[in-house]
Tab-separated table of C-alpha atoms in Angstrom:
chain	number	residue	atom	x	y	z
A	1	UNK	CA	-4.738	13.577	5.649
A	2	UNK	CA	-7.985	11.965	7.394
A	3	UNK	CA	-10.434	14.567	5.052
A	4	UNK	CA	-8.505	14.074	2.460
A	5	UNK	CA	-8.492	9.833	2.355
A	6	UNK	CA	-12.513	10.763	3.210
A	7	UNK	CA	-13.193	12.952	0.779
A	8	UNK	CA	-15.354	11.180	-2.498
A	9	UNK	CA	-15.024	13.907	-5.438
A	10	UNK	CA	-16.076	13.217	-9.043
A	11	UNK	CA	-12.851	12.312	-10.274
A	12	UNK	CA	-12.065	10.028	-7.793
A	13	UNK	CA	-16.256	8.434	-8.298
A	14	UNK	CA	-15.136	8.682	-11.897
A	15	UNK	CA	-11.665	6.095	-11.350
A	16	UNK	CA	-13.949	4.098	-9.416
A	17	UNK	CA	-16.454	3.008	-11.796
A	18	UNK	CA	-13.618	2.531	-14.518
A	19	UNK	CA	-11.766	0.066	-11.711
A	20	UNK	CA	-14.691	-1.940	-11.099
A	21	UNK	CA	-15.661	-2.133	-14.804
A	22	UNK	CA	-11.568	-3.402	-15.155
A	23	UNK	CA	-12.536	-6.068	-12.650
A	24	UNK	CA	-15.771	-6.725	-14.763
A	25	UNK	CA	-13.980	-7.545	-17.965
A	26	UNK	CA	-11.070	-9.290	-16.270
A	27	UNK	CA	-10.687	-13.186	-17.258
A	28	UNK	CA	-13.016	-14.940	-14.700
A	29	UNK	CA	-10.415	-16.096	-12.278
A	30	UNK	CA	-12.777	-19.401	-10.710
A	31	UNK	CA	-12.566	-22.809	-11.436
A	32	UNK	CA	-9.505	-21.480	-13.441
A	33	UNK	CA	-6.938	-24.101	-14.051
A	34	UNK	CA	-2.900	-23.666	-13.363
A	35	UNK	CA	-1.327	-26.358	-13.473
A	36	UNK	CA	-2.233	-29.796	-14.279
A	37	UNK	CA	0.270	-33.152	-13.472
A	38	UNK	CA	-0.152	-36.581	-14.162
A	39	UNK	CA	1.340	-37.313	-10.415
A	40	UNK	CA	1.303	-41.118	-11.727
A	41	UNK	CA	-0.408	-43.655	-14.323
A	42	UNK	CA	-4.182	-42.305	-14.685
A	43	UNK	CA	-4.011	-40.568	-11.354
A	44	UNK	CA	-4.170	-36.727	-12.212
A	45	UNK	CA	-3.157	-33.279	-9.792
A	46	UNK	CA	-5.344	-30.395	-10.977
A	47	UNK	CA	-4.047	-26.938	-8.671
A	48	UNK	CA	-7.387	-24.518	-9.636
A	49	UNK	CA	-8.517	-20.548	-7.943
A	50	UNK	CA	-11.084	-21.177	-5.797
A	51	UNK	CA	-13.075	-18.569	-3.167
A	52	UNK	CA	-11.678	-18.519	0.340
A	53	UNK	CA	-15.233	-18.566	1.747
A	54	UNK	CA	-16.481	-15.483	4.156
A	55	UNK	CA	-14.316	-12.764	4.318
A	56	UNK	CA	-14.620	-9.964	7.114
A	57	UNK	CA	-12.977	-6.553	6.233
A	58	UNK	CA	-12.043	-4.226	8.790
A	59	UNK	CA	-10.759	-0.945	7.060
A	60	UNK	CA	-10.296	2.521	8.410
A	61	UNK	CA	-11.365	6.251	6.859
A	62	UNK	CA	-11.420	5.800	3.398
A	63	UNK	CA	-15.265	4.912	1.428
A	64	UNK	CA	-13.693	4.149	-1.730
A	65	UNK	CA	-11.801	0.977	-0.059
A	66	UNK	CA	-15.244	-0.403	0.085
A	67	UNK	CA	-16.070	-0.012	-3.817
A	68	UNK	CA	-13.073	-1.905	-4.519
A	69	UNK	CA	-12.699	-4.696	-1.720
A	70	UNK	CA	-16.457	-5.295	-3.477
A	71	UNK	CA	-15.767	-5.888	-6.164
A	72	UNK	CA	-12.907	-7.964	-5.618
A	73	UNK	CA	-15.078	-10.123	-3.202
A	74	UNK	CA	-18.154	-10.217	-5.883
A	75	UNK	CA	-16.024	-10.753	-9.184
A	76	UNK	CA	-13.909	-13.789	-6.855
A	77	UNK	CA	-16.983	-15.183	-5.806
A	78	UNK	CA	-16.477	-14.652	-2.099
A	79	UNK	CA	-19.092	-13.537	1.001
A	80	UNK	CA	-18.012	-10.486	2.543
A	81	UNK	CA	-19.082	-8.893	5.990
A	82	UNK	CA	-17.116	-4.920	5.656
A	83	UNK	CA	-16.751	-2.381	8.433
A	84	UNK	CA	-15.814	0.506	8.126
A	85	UNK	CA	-14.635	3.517	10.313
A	86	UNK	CA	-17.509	5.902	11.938
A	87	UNK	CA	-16.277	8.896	10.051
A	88	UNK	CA	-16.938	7.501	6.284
A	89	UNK	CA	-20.265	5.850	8.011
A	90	UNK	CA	-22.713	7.791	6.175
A	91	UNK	CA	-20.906	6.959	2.618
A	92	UNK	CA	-20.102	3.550	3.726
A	93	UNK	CA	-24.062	2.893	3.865
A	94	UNK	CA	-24.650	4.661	0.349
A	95	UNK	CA	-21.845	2.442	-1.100
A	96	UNK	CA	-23.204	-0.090	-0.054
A	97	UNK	CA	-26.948	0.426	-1.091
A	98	UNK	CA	-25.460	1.366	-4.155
A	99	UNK	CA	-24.233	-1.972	-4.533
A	100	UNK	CA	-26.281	-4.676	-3.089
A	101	UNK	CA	-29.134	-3.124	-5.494
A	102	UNK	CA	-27.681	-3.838	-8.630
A	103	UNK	CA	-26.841	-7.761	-7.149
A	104	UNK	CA	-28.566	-10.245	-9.335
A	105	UNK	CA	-31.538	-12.164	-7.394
A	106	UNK	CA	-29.804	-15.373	-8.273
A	107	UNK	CA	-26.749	-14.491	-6.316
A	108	UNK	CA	-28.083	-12.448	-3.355
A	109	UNK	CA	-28.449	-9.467	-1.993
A	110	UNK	CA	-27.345	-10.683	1.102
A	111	UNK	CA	-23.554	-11.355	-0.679
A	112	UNK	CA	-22.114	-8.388	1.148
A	113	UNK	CA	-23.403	-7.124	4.407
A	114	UNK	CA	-22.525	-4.433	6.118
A	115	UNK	CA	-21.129	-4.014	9.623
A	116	UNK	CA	-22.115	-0.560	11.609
A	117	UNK	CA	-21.460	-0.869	14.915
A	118	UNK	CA	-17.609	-1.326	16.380
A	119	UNK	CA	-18.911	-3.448	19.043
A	120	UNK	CA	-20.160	-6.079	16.737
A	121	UNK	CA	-16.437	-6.842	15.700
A	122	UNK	CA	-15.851	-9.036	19.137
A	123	UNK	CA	-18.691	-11.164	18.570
A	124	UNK	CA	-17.523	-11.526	14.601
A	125	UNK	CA	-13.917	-12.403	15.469
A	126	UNK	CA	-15.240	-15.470	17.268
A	127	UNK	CA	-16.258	-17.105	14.310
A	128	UNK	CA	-14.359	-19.087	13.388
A	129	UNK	CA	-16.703	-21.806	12.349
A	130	UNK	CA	-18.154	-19.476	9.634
A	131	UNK	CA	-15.522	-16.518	8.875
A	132	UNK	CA	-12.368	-17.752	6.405
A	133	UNK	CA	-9.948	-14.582	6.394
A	134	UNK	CA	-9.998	-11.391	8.409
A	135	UNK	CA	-8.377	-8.660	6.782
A	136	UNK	CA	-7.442	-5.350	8.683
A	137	UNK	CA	-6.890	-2.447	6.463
A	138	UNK	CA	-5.032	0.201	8.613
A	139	UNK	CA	-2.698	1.561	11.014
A	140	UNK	CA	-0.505	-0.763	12.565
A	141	UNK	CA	-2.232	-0.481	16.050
A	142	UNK	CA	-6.229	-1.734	14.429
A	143	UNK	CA	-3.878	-4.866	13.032
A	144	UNK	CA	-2.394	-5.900	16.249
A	145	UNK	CA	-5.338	-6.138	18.198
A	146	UNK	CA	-7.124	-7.683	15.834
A	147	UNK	CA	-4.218	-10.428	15.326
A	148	UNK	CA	-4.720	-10.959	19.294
A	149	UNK	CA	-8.475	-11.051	19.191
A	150	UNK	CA	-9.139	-14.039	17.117
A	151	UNK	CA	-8.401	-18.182	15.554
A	152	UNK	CA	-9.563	-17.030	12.149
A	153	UNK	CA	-6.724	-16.304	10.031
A	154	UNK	CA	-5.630	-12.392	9.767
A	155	UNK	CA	-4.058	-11.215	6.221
A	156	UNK	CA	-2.419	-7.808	7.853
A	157	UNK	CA	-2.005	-4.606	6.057
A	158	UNK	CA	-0.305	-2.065	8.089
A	159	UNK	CA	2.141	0.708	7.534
A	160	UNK	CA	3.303	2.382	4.753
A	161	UNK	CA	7.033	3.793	5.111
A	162	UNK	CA	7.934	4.240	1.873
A	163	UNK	CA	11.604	4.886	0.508
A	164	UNK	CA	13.086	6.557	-2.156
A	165	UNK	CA	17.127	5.741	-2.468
A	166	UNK	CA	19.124	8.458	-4.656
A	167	UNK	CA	22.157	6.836	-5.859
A	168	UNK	CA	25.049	8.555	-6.485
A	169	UNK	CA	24.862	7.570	-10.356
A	170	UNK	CA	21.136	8.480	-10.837
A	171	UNK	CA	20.322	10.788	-13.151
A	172	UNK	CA	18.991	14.149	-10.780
A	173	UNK	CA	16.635	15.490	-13.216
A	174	UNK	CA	14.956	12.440	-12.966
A	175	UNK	CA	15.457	11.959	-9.435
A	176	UNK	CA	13.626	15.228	-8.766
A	177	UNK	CA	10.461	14.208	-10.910
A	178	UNK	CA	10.177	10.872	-8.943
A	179	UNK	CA	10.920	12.665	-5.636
A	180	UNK	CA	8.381	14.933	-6.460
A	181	UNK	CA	5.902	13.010	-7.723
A	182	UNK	CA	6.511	10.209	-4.609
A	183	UNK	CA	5.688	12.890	-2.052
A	184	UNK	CA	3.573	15.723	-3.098
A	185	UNK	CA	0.897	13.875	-5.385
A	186	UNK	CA	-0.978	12.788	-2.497
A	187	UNK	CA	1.197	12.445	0.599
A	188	UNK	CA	-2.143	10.945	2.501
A	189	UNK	CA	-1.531	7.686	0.288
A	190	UNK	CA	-0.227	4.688	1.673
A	191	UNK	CA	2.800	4.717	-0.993
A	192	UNK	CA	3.783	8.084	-0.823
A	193	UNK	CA	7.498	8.624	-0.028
A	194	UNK	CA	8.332	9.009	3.770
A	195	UNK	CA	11.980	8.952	4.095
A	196	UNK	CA	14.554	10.234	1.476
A	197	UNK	CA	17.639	8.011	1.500
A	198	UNK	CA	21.041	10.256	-0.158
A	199	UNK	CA	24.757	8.839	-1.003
A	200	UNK	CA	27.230	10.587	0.926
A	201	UNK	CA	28.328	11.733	-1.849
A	202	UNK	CA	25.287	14.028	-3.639
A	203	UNK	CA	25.486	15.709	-0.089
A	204	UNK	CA	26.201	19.660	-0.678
A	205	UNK	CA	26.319	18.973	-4.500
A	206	UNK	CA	23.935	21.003	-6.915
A	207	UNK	CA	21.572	18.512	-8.044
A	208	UNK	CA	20.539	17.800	-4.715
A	209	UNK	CA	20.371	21.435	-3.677
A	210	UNK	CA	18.205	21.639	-6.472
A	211	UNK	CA	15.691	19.103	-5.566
A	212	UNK	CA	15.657	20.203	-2.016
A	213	UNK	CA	14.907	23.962	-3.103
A	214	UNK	CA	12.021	22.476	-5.296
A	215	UNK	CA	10.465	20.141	-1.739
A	216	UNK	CA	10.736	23.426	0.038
A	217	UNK	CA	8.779	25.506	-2.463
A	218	UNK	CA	5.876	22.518	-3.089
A	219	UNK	CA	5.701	22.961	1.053
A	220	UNK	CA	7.414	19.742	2.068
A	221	UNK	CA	9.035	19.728	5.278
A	222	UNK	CA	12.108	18.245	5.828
A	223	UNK	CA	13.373	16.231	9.537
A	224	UNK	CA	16.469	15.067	9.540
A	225	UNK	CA	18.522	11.982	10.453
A	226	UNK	CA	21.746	12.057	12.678
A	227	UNK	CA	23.958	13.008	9.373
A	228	UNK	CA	21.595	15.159	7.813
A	229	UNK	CA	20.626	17.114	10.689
A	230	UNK	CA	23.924	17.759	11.256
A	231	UNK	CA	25.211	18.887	7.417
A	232	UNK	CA	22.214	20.742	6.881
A	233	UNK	CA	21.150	21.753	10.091
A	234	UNK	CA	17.292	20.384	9.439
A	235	UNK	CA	15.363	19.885	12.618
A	236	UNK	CA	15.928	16.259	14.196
A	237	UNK	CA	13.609	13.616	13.591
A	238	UNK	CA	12.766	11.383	16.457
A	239	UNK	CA	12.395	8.025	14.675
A	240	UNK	CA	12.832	6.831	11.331
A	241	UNK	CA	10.375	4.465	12.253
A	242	UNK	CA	7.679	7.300	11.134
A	243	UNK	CA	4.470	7.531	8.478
A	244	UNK	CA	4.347	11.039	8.391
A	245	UNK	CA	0.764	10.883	5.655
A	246	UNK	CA	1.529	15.074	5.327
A	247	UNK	CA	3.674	17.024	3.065
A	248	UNK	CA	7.311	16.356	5.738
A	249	UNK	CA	9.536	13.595	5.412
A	250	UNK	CA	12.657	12.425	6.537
A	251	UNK	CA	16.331	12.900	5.241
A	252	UNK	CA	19.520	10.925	5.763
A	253	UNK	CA	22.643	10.038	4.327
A	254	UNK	CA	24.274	6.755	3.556
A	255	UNK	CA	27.410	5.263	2.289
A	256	UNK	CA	26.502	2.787	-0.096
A	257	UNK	CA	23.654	1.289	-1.469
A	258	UNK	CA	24.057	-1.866	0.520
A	259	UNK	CA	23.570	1.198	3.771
A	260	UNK	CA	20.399	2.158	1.801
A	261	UNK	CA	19.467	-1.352	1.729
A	262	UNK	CA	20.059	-2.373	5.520
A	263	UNK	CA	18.132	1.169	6.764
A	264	UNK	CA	14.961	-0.056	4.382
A	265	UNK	CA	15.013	-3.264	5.462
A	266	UNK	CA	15.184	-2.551	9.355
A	267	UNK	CA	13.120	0.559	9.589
A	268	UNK	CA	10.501	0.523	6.712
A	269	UNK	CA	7.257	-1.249	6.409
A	270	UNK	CA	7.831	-3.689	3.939
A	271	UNK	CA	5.541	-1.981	1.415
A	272	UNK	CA	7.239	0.119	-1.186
A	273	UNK	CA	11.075	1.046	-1.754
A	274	UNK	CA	12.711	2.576	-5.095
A	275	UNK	CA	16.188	3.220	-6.008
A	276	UNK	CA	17.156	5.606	-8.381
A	277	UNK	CA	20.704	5.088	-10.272
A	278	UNK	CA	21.855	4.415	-13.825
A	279	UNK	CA	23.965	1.469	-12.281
A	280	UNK	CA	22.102	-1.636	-13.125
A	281	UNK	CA	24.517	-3.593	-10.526
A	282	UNK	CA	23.418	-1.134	-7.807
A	283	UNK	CA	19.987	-1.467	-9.189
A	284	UNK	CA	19.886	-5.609	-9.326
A	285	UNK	CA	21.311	-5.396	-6.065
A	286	UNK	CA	18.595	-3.216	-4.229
A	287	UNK	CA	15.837	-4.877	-6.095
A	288	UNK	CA	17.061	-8.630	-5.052
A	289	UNK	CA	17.536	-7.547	-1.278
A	290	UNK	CA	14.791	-5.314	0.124
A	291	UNK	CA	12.299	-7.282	1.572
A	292	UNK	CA	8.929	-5.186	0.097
A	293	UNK	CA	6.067	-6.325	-1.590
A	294	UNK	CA	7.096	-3.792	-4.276
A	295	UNK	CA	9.998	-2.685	-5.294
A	296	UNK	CA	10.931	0.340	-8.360
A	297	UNK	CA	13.811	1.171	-10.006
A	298	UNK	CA	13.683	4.985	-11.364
A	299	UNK	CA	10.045	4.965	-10.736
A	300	UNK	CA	7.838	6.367	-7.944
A	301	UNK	CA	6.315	4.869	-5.726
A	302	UNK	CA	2.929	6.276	-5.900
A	303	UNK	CA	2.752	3.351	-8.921
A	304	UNK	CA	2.565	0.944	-6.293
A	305	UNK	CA	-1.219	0.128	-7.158
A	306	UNK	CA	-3.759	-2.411	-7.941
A	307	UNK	CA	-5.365	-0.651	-10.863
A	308	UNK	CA	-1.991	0.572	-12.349
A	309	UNK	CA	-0.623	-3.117	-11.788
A	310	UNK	CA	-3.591	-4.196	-13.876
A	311	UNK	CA	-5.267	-6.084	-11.192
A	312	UNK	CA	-8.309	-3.570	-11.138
A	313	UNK	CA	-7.869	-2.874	-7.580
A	314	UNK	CA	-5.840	-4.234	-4.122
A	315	UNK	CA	-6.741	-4.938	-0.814
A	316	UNK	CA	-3.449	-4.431	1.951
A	317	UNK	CA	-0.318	-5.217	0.178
């Protein structure tokens, strides 16, 4: 999963360049006004966008978060200080020639340095005086020390336990696609599918047979739960508590989708959770209570993304 969040092919160069160009053409979003009240007689409230200030970045393995936290930073018209980890350091540094050269004169080369050495993170977390927002991009681990390390304010981005919920109303044909799609595309992403929540009742039945047959044969490995490890005699997983980032997830069994909803809530990550039914109660339900920053209905949740969102590209969630 590490070479493959590394690895900078031509297709992935290609989506890139068409994300920053998306940022390019975007509405400029400074000195942008939403919402203006006349609070009283002559006296006016304008709320505008403006830049937070300095921004450090801390963000771990993968070069093309640097493209896009970029140009994020240059199209908001914010400083930015990025460090990245020592295995992308050698693409990190052509990145980042890359862009500082094309950086107008009149805004500064200087916009966006570059941070090389892990030691210099100490001394940077002290400043407080000059740094606005520190942003870990990461495991869970990189955020908590650098929550305890520093005054300046720390945006956290951390794990990514996904969840797919079958339903027992949902459609299986389409429950295998998402399935599919959630955890094979590219099981090294942040919002690929970790654990597969079942009804009770789609347990033993064909469609689900079906769709574990087709998991098997793609190379997926399955752990199970208490339930499922005991109906289907899968090996035990340890924790649900798990970002597995490799083609194995976890399997378990629940009674209702108010179960599915209480497992997501106390064992996932808070970053992406789907639910896949044809009841739009059951659906209305799940959507209103997990506490995510995104949740699907019959969708995967490898579309949990700032260029498919239209935003041109994310930084944490």
């Amino acid at each position: 999963s590490l070479v493959a969040r590394m690895t900078l092919k031509a297709g992935k160069i290609t989506s890139l360049a068409e994300s920053i160009r998306a940022i390019a053409d975007m509405e400029d979003p400074i000195s942008h006004t939403l919402k203006k009240t006349e609070v009283a007689k002559d006296l006016v409230f304008e709320k505008m966008y403006c830049p937070l200030g300095v921004l450090l970045i801390i963000f771990e393995s993968r070069p093309d978060a640097l493209v896009q936290i970029a140009a994020l930073a240059i199209r908001s018209g914010n400083g930015l200080l990025l460090k990245g980890g020592k295995e992308a350091m050698r693409s990190n540094t052509i990145l980042h020639k890359v862009i500082t050269s094309v950086i107008p004169d009149a805004v500064g080369k200087k916009l966006i340095g570059l941070v090389k050495s892990k030691d210099e993170i100490a001394d940077l977390l002290k400043l407080d005086d000059v740094i606005d927002l520190v942003i870990p991009r990461g495991s869970n681990r990189l955020v908590s020390q650098i929550k305890a390390q520093t005054k300046i304010p720390v945006l956290g981005h951390a794990d990514g336990i996904c969840h797919v919920y079958i339903d027992k109303s949902a459609d299986m044909d389409m429950a295998k696609r998402i399935v599919l799609d959630a955890k094979v595309d590219y099981p090294a992403a942040c919002n690929a599918m970790e654990t597969l929540l079942v009804h009770k009742d789609l347990n033993k039945t064909e469609g689900l047979d079906d769709l574990l047959m087709e998991l098997a044969k793609e190379g997926v490995v399955i752990y199970g739960g208490p339930v499922a490890h005991d109906t289907l005699k899968v090996p035990k997983v340890d924790s649900f508590h798990h970002e597995y980032s490799s083609m194995a997830c976890t399997l378990e069994f629940v009674d209702d989708v108010q179960s599915a909803i209480d497992h997501i809530n106390r064992y996932g990550s808070a970053h992406t959770d789907c639910i896949i039914t044809t009841d739009k109660k059951s659906a209305d339900t799940f959507l209103q209570q997990v506490d995510s920053a995104a949740v699907f209905h019959n969708a995967s949740t490898r579309f949990c993304d700032g260029t498919r969102f239209g935003l041109g590209a994310e930084v944490g969630i």
